[in-house]
Coordinates of C-alpha atoms in Angstrom, one line a residue:
Chain A
M108 CA 25.1 -9.9 -50.8
T109 CA 21.6 -11.3 -50.8
D110 CA 22.7 -13.8 -48.2
E111 CA 24.1 -11.1 -46.0
H112 CA 21.0 -9.0 -46.3
G113 CA 18.9 -12.1 -45.5
A114 CA 21.1 -12.8 -42.4
S115 CA 20.9 -9.2 -41.1
G116 CA 17.1 -9.1 -41.8
E117 CA 16.9 -12.3 -39.7
A118 CA 19.0 -10.7 -36.9
A119 CA 16.8 -7.6 -36.9
R120 CA 13.7 -9.8 -36.7
Q121 CA 15.3 -11.7 -33.9
R122 CA 16.1 -8.6 -31.9
Q123 CA 12.5 -7.5 -32.4
V124 CA 11.2 -10.7 -31.0
D125 CA 13.6 -10.6 -28.1
R126 CA 12.5 -7.1 -27.4
E127 CA 8.8 -8.1 -27.5
A128 CA 9.6 -11.0 -25.1
L129 CA 11.4 -8.6 -22.7
V130 CA 8.5 -6.1 -22.8
D131 CA 6.2 -9.0 -22.0
L132 CA 8.4 -10.0 -19.1
L133 CA 8.6 -6.5 -17.7
G134 CA 4.9 -6.0 -18.2
A135 CA 3.9 -9.2 -16.5
L136 CA 6.2 -8.6 -13.5
A137 CA 5.1 -5.0 -13.2
Y138 CA 1.4 -5.9 -13.0
A139 CA 2.2 -8.8 -10.6
E140 CA 4.0 -6.3 -8.3
L141 CA 1.3 -3.7 -8.5
T142 CA -1.5 -6.1 -7.7
A143 CA 0.6 -7.8 -5.0
C144 CA 0.9 -4.4 -3.4
L145 CA -2.8 -3.6 -3.5
R146 CA -4.0 -7.1 -2.4
M147 CA -1.5 -7.2 0.5
A148 CA -2.7 -3.9 1.8
A149 CA -6.3 -4.9 1.4
D150 CA -5.6 -8.2 3.3
A151 CA -3.8 -6.3 6.0
Q152 CA -6.9 -4.3 6.9
R153 CA -8.4 -7.4 8.4
A154 CA -5.4 -8.2 10.7
P155 CA -6.4 -7.7 14.3
D156 CA -2.9 -6.8 15.3
I157 CA -1.4 -3.4 14.4
R158 CA 2.1 -5.0 14.0
V159 CA 0.7 -7.4 11.4
Q160 CA -0.9 -4.4 9.6
V161 CA 2.4 -2.6 9.6
A162 CA 4.4 -5.6 8.4
L163 CA 2.0 -6.2 5.5
A164 CA 1.9 -2.5 4.6
R165 CA 5.7 -2.4 4.5
M166 CA 5.7 -5.5 2.2
A167 CA 3.2 -3.7 0.0
T168 CA 5.3 -0.6 -0.2
V169 CA 8.4 -2.6 -1.3
E170 CA 6.3 -4.3 -4.0
L171 CA 5.2 -0.9 -5.3
G172 CA 8.9 0.1 -5.4
H173 CA 9.5 -2.9 -7.6
Y174 CA 6.6 -1.9 -9.8
E175 CA 8.1 1.6 -10.2
Q176 CA 11.5 0.2 -11.3
L177 CA 9.9 -2.1 -13.8
A178 CA 7.6 0.6 -15.2
A179 CA 10.6 3.0 -15.5
R180 CA 12.5 0.4 -17.5
L181 CA 9.5 0.0 -19.8
A182 CA 9.3 3.7 -20.3
D183 CA 13.0 3.7 -21.1
L184 CA 12.3 1.1 -23.8
G185 CA 9.7 3.5 -25.2
V186 CA 6.8 1.4 -24.1
D187 CA 3.7 2.6 -22.1
P188 CA 3.7 0.5 -18.9
E189 CA 0.0 0.2 -19.1
V190 CA 0.1 -1.2 -22.6
A191 CA 2.8 -3.7 -21.6
M192 CA 0.8 -4.8 -18.5
Q193 CA -2.5 -5.2 -20.3
P194 CA -2.0 -8.8 -21.7
F195 CA -1.4 -10.1 -18.2
V196 CA -4.2 -8.4 -16.3
A197 CA -6.6 -11.3 -16.9
A198 CA -4.3 -14.1 -15.6
I199 CA -3.0 -12.2 -12.6
S200 CA -6.4 -11.0 -11.6
A201 CA -7.7 -14.5 -12.0
F202 CA -5.0 -15.8 -9.7
H203 CA -6.0 -13.2 -7.0
D204 CA -9.7 -13.8 -7.4
R205 CA -9.2 -17.5 -7.0
T206 CA -7.0 -17.0 -3.9
T207 CA -8.8 -14.4 -1.9
P208 CA -7.7 -15.1 1.7
R209 CA -10.6 -16.0 4.1
D210 CA -8.8 -14.3 7.0
W211 CA -5.7 -12.3 7.8
L212 CA -3.6 -15.4 8.5
E213 CA -4.2 -16.7 5.0
G214 CA -3.4 -13.2 3.8
L215 CA -0.1 -13.4 5.7
V216 CA 0.8 -16.8 4.3
K217 CA -0.1 -15.6 0.8
A218 CA 2.2 -12.5 1.2
Y219 CA 5.0 -14.8 2.4
V220 CA 4.5 -17.5 -0.2
G221 CA 3.8 -15.1 -3.1
D222 CA 6.8 -12.9 -2.2
G223 CA 9.0 -16.0 -2.0
I224 CA 7.9 -17.5 -5.3
G225 CA 8.3 -14.0 -6.9
R226 CA 11.9 -13.8 -5.7
D227 CA 12.7 -17.4 -6.9
F228 CA 11.2 -16.5 -10.3
Y229 CA 13.3 -13.3 -10.6
R230 CA 16.4 -15.4 -9.8
E231 CA 15.5 -18.0 -12.5
V232 CA 14.9 -15.4 -15.2
S233 CA 17.7 -13.0 -14.5
A234 CA 20.2 -15.5 -15.8
H235 CA 18.7 -15.3 -19.3
L236 CA 18.7 -11.5 -19.7
D237 CA 21.0 -8.8 -21.0
P238 CA 23.3 -7.4 -18.3
E239 CA 21.3 -4.2 -17.9
D240 CA 17.9 -6.0 -17.5
A241 CA 19.5 -8.7 -15.4
A242 CA 20.7 -6.0 -13.1
L243 CA 17.2 -4.5 -12.8
V244 CA 15.7 -7.9 -12.1
Q245 CA 18.4 -8.6 -9.5
Q246 CA 17.6 -5.3 -7.9
V247 CA 13.9 -6.1 -7.4
L248 CA 15.1 -9.4 -5.9
S249 CA 15.8 -7.7 -2.6
D250 CA 13.5 -9.2 -0.1
T251 CA 10.9 -7.1 1.8
G252 CA 12.7 -7.7 5.2
Q253 CA 9.4 -8.9 6.7
D254 CA 9.9 -12.7 6.3
D255 CA 11.1 -13.3 9.9
F256 CA 8.1 -11.4 11.2
V257 CA 5.7 -13.4 9.1
V258 CA 7.3 -16.7 10.2
E259 CA 7.0 -15.7 13.8
A260 CA 3.4 -14.5 13.6
V261 CA 2.2 -17.6 11.7
T262 CA 4.1 -20.0 14.0
A263 CA 2.7 -18.3 17.1
A264 CA -0.9 -18.5 15.6
V265 CA -0.5 -22.2 14.8
Q266 CA 1.0 -22.9 18.3
A267 CA -2.1 -21.3 19.8
D268 CA -4.4 -23.2 17.6
P269 CA -2.8 -26.4 16.2
A270 CA -5.8 -27.1 14.0
L271 CA -4.8 -24.1 11.8
S272 CA -1.7 -26.0 10.6
G273 CA -3.7 -28.3 8.2
R274 CA -5.8 -25.5 6.8
L275 CA -2.8 -23.3 6.2
A276 CA -0.8 -26.1 4.6
L277 CA -3.7 -26.8 2.2
W278 CA -3.9 -23.0 1.5
G279 CA -0.2 -23.0 0.7
R280 CA -0.6 -25.8 -1.8
R281 CA -3.6 -24.0 -3.4
L282 CA -1.6 -20.8 -3.8
V283 CA 1.2 -22.5 -5.6
G284 CA -1.1 -24.6 -7.7
E285 CA -3.1 -21.6 -8.9
A286 CA 0.1 -19.6 -9.6
I287 CA 1.4 -22.4 -11.8
A288 CA -1.9 -22.8 -13.6
Q289 CA -2.1 -19.1 -14.5
A290 CA 1.6 -19.1 -15.4
Q291 CA 1.0 -22.0 -17.8
Y292 CA -1.9 -20.2 -19.5
V293 CA 0.4 -17.2 -20.0
A294 CA 3.2 -19.5 -21.3
V295 CA 1.0 -21.0 -23.9
E296 CA -0.3 -17.7 -25.1
R297 CA 3.0 -15.8 -25.0
D298 CA 5.4 -18.2 -26.6
A299 CA 8.4 -15.8 -27.0
L300 CA 8.1 -14.8 -23.3
A301 CA 8.1 -18.4 -22.1
A302 CA 11.1 -19.1 -24.3
L303 CA 12.9 -16.2 -22.8
I304 CA 12.1 -17.2 -19.3
V305 CA 13.4 -20.8 -19.6
G306 CA 16.5 -19.5 -21.5
G307 CA 15.9 -21.2 -24.8
G308 CA 16.0 -17.9 -26.5
T309 CA 13.3 -17.0 -28.9
R310 CA 15.0 -18.8 -31.8
T311 CA 14.3 -22.2 -30.4
G312 CA 10.7 -21.6 -29.4
L313 CA 9.2 -22.8 -26.1
D314 CA 10.9 -25.7 -24.4
L315 CA 8.0 -27.3 -22.5
A316 CA 10.3 -29.7 -20.7
E317 CA 12.5 -26.9 -19.4
L318 CA 9.5 -24.9 -18.4
G319 CA 8.3 -28.0 -16.4
R320 CA 11.7 -28.2 -14.7
M321 CA 11.5 -24.6 -13.7
F322 CA 8.1 -25.1 -12.2
S323 CA 9.4 -28.0 -10.3
R324 CA 12.4 -26.0 -8.9
L325 CA 9.9 -23.2 -7.9
T326 CA 7.7 -25.8 -6.2
E327 CA 10.7 -27.3 -4.2
A328 CA 11.7 -23.9 -3.0
H329 CA 8.0 -23.3 -2.0
S330 CA 8.1 -26.5 0.1
A331 CA 11.2 -25.3 1.9
R332 CA 9.4 -22.1 2.8
M333 CA 6.3 -23.9 4.0
Q334 CA 8.5 -26.1 6.2
R335 CA 9.9 -22.9 7.7
L336 CA 6.3 -22.1 8.7
G337 CA 6.3 -25.5 10.4
M338 CA 4.0 -27.0 7.7
S339 CA 4.4 -29.8 5.2
S340 CA 3.6 -28.7 1.7
Chain B
M198 CA 11.5 26.4 49.7
T199 CA 8.2 24.8 49.9
D200 CA 6.9 27.3 47.3
E201 CA 9.8 26.6 45.0
H202 CA 9.3 22.8 45.3
G203 CA 5.6 23.3 44.7
A204 CA 6.3 25.4 41.5
S205 CA 8.9 22.9 40.2
G206 CA 6.5 20.0 41.0
E207 CA 3.8 21.9 39.0
A208 CA 6.3 22.4 36.1
A209 CA 7.2 18.7 36.1
R210 CA 3.5 17.7 36.1
Q211 CA 2.9 20.2 33.3
R212 CA 5.8 18.7 31.2
Q213 CA 4.3 15.3 31.8
V214 CA 0.9 16.4 30.6
D215 CA 2.4 18.1 27.5
R216 CA 4.3 14.9 26.7
E217 CA 1.2 12.8 27.1
A218 CA -0.7 15.2 24.7
L219 CA 2.2 15.0 22.2
V220 CA 2.2 11.2 22.4
D221 CA -1.5 11.2 21.8
L222 CA -1.1 13.5 18.8
L223 CA 1.6 11.4 17.2
G224 CA -0.3 8.1 18.0
A225 CA -3.5 9.4 16.5
L226 CA -1.7 10.7 13.4
A227 CA 0.3 7.5 13.0
Y228 CA -2.8 5.3 13.1
A229 CA -4.6 7.6 10.7
E230 CA -1.7 7.4 8.2
L231 CA -1.5 3.6 8.5
T232 CA -5.2 3.0 7.9
A233 CA -5.3 5.6 5.2
C234 CA -2.5 3.6 3.4
L235 CA -4.3 0.3 3.8
R236 CA -7.8 1.6 2.9
M237 CA -6.6 3.5 -0.2
A238 CA -4.8 0.4 -1.5
A239 CA -7.9 -1.7 -0.9
D240 CA -10.1 0.8 -2.7
A241 CA -7.6 1.0 -5.6
Q242 CA -8.2 -2.7 -6.3
R243 CA -11.6 -1.9 -7.7
A244 CA -10.4 0.8 -10.1
P245 CA -10.9 -0.4 -13.7
D246 CA -8.0 1.7 -14.9
I247 CA -4.4 0.7 -14.2
R248 CA -3.4 4.4 -14.0
V249 CA -5.9 4.9 -11.2
Q250 CA -4.6 1.9 -9.4
V251 CA -1.0 3.2 -9.7
A252 CA -2.0 6.7 -8.5
L253 CA -3.8 5.3 -5.4
A254 CA -1.0 2.9 -4.7
R255 CA 1.5 5.8 -4.8
M256 CA -0.7 7.8 -2.4
A257 CA -0.8 4.8 -0.1
T258 CA 2.9 4.5 -0.1
V259 CA 3.4 8.1 0.8
E260 CA 1.0 7.7 3.7
L261 CA 3.0 4.7 5.0
G262 CA 6.1 6.9 4.8
H263 CA 4.4 9.4 7.0
Y264 CA 3.4 6.6 9.4
E265 CA 7.1 5.4 9.6
Q266 CA 8.3 9.0 10.5
L267 CA 5.6 9.4 13.2
A268 CA 6.3 5.9 14.6
A269 CA 10.1 6.6 14.7
R270 CA 9.4 9.8 16.7
L271 CA 7.3 7.9 19.2
A272 CA 10.1 5.3 19.5
D273 CA 12.5 8.3 20.1
L274 CA 10.2 9.4 23.0
G275 CA 10.5 5.9 24.4
V276 CA 6.9 5.0 23.5
D277 CA 5.8 1.8 21.7
P278 CA 4.0 3.1 18.7
E279 CA 1.3 0.4 19.1
V280 CA 0.6 1.5 22.6
A281 CA 0.3 5.2 21.4
M282 CA -2.0 4.3 18.6
Q283 CA -4.4 2.0 20.6
P284 CA -6.6 4.8 22.0
F285 CA -7.5 6.0 18.5
V286 CA -8.1 2.7 16.8
A287 CA -11.8 2.7 17.6
A288 CA -12.5 6.3 16.3
I289 CA -10.4 5.9 13.2
S290 CA -11.8 2.5 12.3
A291 CA -15.3 3.8 12.9
F292 CA -14.6 6.6 10.4
H293 CA -13.5 4.2 7.8
D294 CA -16.3 1.7 8.4
R295 CA -18.8 4.5 8.1
T296 CA -17.2 5.8 4.9
T297 CA -16.5 2.6 2.9
P298 CA -16.6 3.7 -0.8
R299 CA -19.3 2.1 -2.9
D300 CA -17.0 2.2 -6.0
W301 CA -13.6 3.3 -7.1
L302 CA -14.7 6.9 -7.8
E303 CA -15.9 7.4 -4.3
G304 CA -12.5 5.8 -3.2
L305 CA -10.7 8.4 -5.3
V306 CA -12.6 11.3 -3.9
K307 CA -12.1 9.9 -0.4
A308 CA -8.3 9.7 -1.0
Y309 CA -8.2 13.3 -2.3
V310 CA -10.5 14.7 0.4
G311 CA -8.9 12.7 3.2
D312 CA -5.4 13.6 2.1
G313 CA -6.3 17.3 1.9
I314 CA -8.0 17.4 5.3
G315 CA -5.0 15.6 6.7
R316 CA -2.6 18.2 5.4
D317 CA -4.7 21.1 6.6
F318 CA -4.8 19.6 10.0
Y319 CA -1.0 19.1 10.1
R320 CA -0.6 22.8 9.1
E321 CA -3.0 23.8 11.9
V322 CA -1.3 21.8 14.6
S323 CA 2.3 22.3 13.7
A324 CA 2.1 25.9 14.9
H325 CA 1.6 24.8 18.5
L326 CA 4.4 22.3 18.8
D327 CA 8.1 22.4 19.9
P328 CA 10.4 23.1 17.0
E329 CA 11.5 19.5 16.6
D330 CA 8.0 18.1 16.5
A331 CA 6.8 21.0 14.4
A332 CA 9.5 20.1 11.8
L333 CA 8.4 16.5 11.8
V334 CA 4.8 17.4 11.3
Q335 CA 5.8 19.9 8.5
Q336 CA 7.7 17.1 6.8
V337 CA 4.7 14.8 6.6
L338 CA 2.8 17.8 5.2
S339 CA 4.3 17.1 1.8
D340 CA 1.6 16.2 -0.5
T341 CA 1.4 12.9 -2.3
G342 CA 1.8 14.5 -5.7
Q343 CA -1.3 12.7 -7.1
D344 CA -3.8 15.6 -6.6
D345 CA -3.7 16.7 -10.2
F346 CA -4.2 13.1 -11.4
V347 CA -7.2 12.7 -9.0
V348 CA -8.8 16.0 -10.1
E349 CA -8.4 15.0 -13.8
A350 CA -9.8 11.5 -13.3
V351 CA -12.8 12.6 -11.3
T352 CA -13.6 15.6 -13.6
A353 CA -13.4 13.3 -16.6
A354 CA -15.8 10.8 -15.0
V355 CA -18.3 13.5 -14.1
Q356 CA -18.1 14.9 -17.6
A357 CA -18.9 11.5 -19.0
D358 CA -21.8 11.0 -16.6
P359 CA -23.0 14.3 -15.2
A360 CA -25.4 12.5 -12.8
L361 CA -22.3 11.5 -10.8
S362 CA -21.7 15.1 -9.7
G363 CA -24.6 15.2 -7.1
R364 CA -23.7 11.8 -5.7
L365 CA -20.0 12.6 -5.3
A366 CA -20.8 16.0 -3.8
L367 CA -23.0 14.3 -1.2
W368 CA -20.2 11.8 -0.6
G369 CA -17.7 14.6 0.0
R370 CA -20.1 16.2 2.6
R371 CA -20.5 12.8 4.3
L372 CA -16.7 12.3 4.5
V373 CA -16.1 15.6 6.2
G374 CA -19.1 15.2 8.5
E375 CA -18.0 11.8 9.7
A376 CA -14.4 13.0 10.1
I377 CA -15.5 15.9 12.3
A378 CA -17.8 13.7 14.3
Q379 CA -15.1 11.2 15.1
A380 CA -12.6 14.0 15.8
Q381 CA -15.1 15.4 18.3
Y382 CA -15.4 12.1 20.1
V383 CA -11.7 12.0 20.4
A384 CA -11.5 15.7 21.6
V385 CA -13.9 15.0 24.4
E386 CA -12.1 11.9 25.6
R387 CA -8.6 13.3 25.2
D388 CA -8.8 16.7 26.7
A389 CA -5.0 17.4 26.8
L390 CA -4.7 16.4 23.2
A391 CA -7.5 18.7 22.1
A392 CA -6.0 21.6 24.1
L393 CA -2.6 21.0 22.4
I394 CA -4.2 21.0 19.0
V395 CA -6.0 24.3 19.3
G396 CA -3.0 25.9 20.9
G397 CA -4.4 26.6 24.3
G398 CA -1.7 24.6 26.0
T399 CA -2.6 22.0 28.5
R400 CA -2.7 24.6 31.3
T401 CA -5.9 26.2 30.1
G402 CA -7.8 23.1 29.2
L403 CA -9.9 22.5 26.1
D404 CA -11.1 25.7 24.4
L405 CA -14.3 24.5 22.7
A406 CA -14.8 27.7 20.8
E407 CA -11.3 27.5 19.3
L408 CA -11.8 23.9 18.4
G409 CA -15.0 24.9 16.6
R410 CA -13.2 27.6 14.7
M411 CA -10.5 25.1 13.7
F412 CA -13.2 22.7 12.4
S413 CA -14.8 25.6 10.5
R414 CA -11.4 26.4 8.9
L415 CA -10.9 22.8 7.9
T416 CA -14.4 22.7 6.4
E417 CA -13.8 25.8 4.3
A418 CA -10.6 24.4 2.9
H419 CA -12.6 21.2 2.1
S420 CA -15.1 23.3 0.2
A421 CA -12.3 24.8 -1.9
R422 CA -11.1 21.3 -2.7
M423 CA -14.6 20.1 -3.7
Q424 CA -14.9 23.1 -6.0
R425 CA -11.6 22.1 -7.7
L426 CA -13.4 18.8 -8.5
G427 CA -16.2 20.9 -10.0
M428 CA -18.6 20.2 -7.1
S429 CA -20.3 22.4 -4.6
S430 CA -19.8 21.2 -1.1

């Protein structure tokens, strides 16, 4: 009997840790979507072309829709979305502060690259979740439908001024570098979350090697996107 | 026969002028909604409180929804929304440049006041449109559902720091003053549009007295809103 109690106590503790990791994940994604929405819209203001403003505003709206879905799931779990987001405000804000676009083209590349990395990340992580949460994360995977527009606009700008290519390629590298740096800070501080993300489960703790492999898959997908913009990464 | 031809030629010319005024109206409203969306989101970034960020992001999303409806109607009319918006870019951008909030509270008051004046204006103008366009304008009249939140947040901030009241009241006056100034520039340049708005029809030309009465009704409604924030206007 004592053994059984001990085992069920362990299972309950485990569920609790899993739940904490899930709340962390939803909180981090929710704040990432909310700030992506606001930053994109702010960057759009500087675009000289109304069509670019509209494209970025639409992307921003889709991001807010994702935020709403994630916040609703947190509320379902009985967690105040604000409380769940709070631990990630510093890292996500630092990412944006360190990658403030100097002009609207950098803003456009940031929206495209950020949106793409976000979707790759959702794809990675949804494999390790319960069916219900996996379905939610799959849902927010839907792209914003503006990718073709961004590729066209950036390609046209680079054709008109080929010197832009090098600067924007460097900018793309910086975006992904800063994103990984901030993600690593978070992974170190939120062990259970990181373990959930790489699929080790919270039982096994953080698998740094698997985390590294995930970052390398995300970076490869990023390179493919930069190539679509006509740039080496 | 000549008389009949003359009359029908006059009627065709009149329809053409009406259509131009309508395209102007939809173009001006569309660009106003688009920029309101982008500026609100940009202002939200500076809010220290996640709830304020979410409220402003939601208001911004509703504005973009209005933009999409207006742009779709322009496309129905066979007009490129960008072309229809272009004549109003200068005045609307000037309004925003002259009313850049110094902090998130001014941003919140601007969102509340701007949203409110926008809705009052839609109400005024929908009376003078064809049923189909009146229905569209009525549709975008729906409020953003965030008014109560804004009133609460501003009231709480003023209670915590009563000195804010005077500054925000002044800010409200400036917002409405700048809005009317830019609207008057537009009215002078786009005679048919102004005539359509005040309901004189394009036949009778711009009725300056009626335009003045409309501005005074908008200003009164603005005062009522500022009082709801606990401020004299």
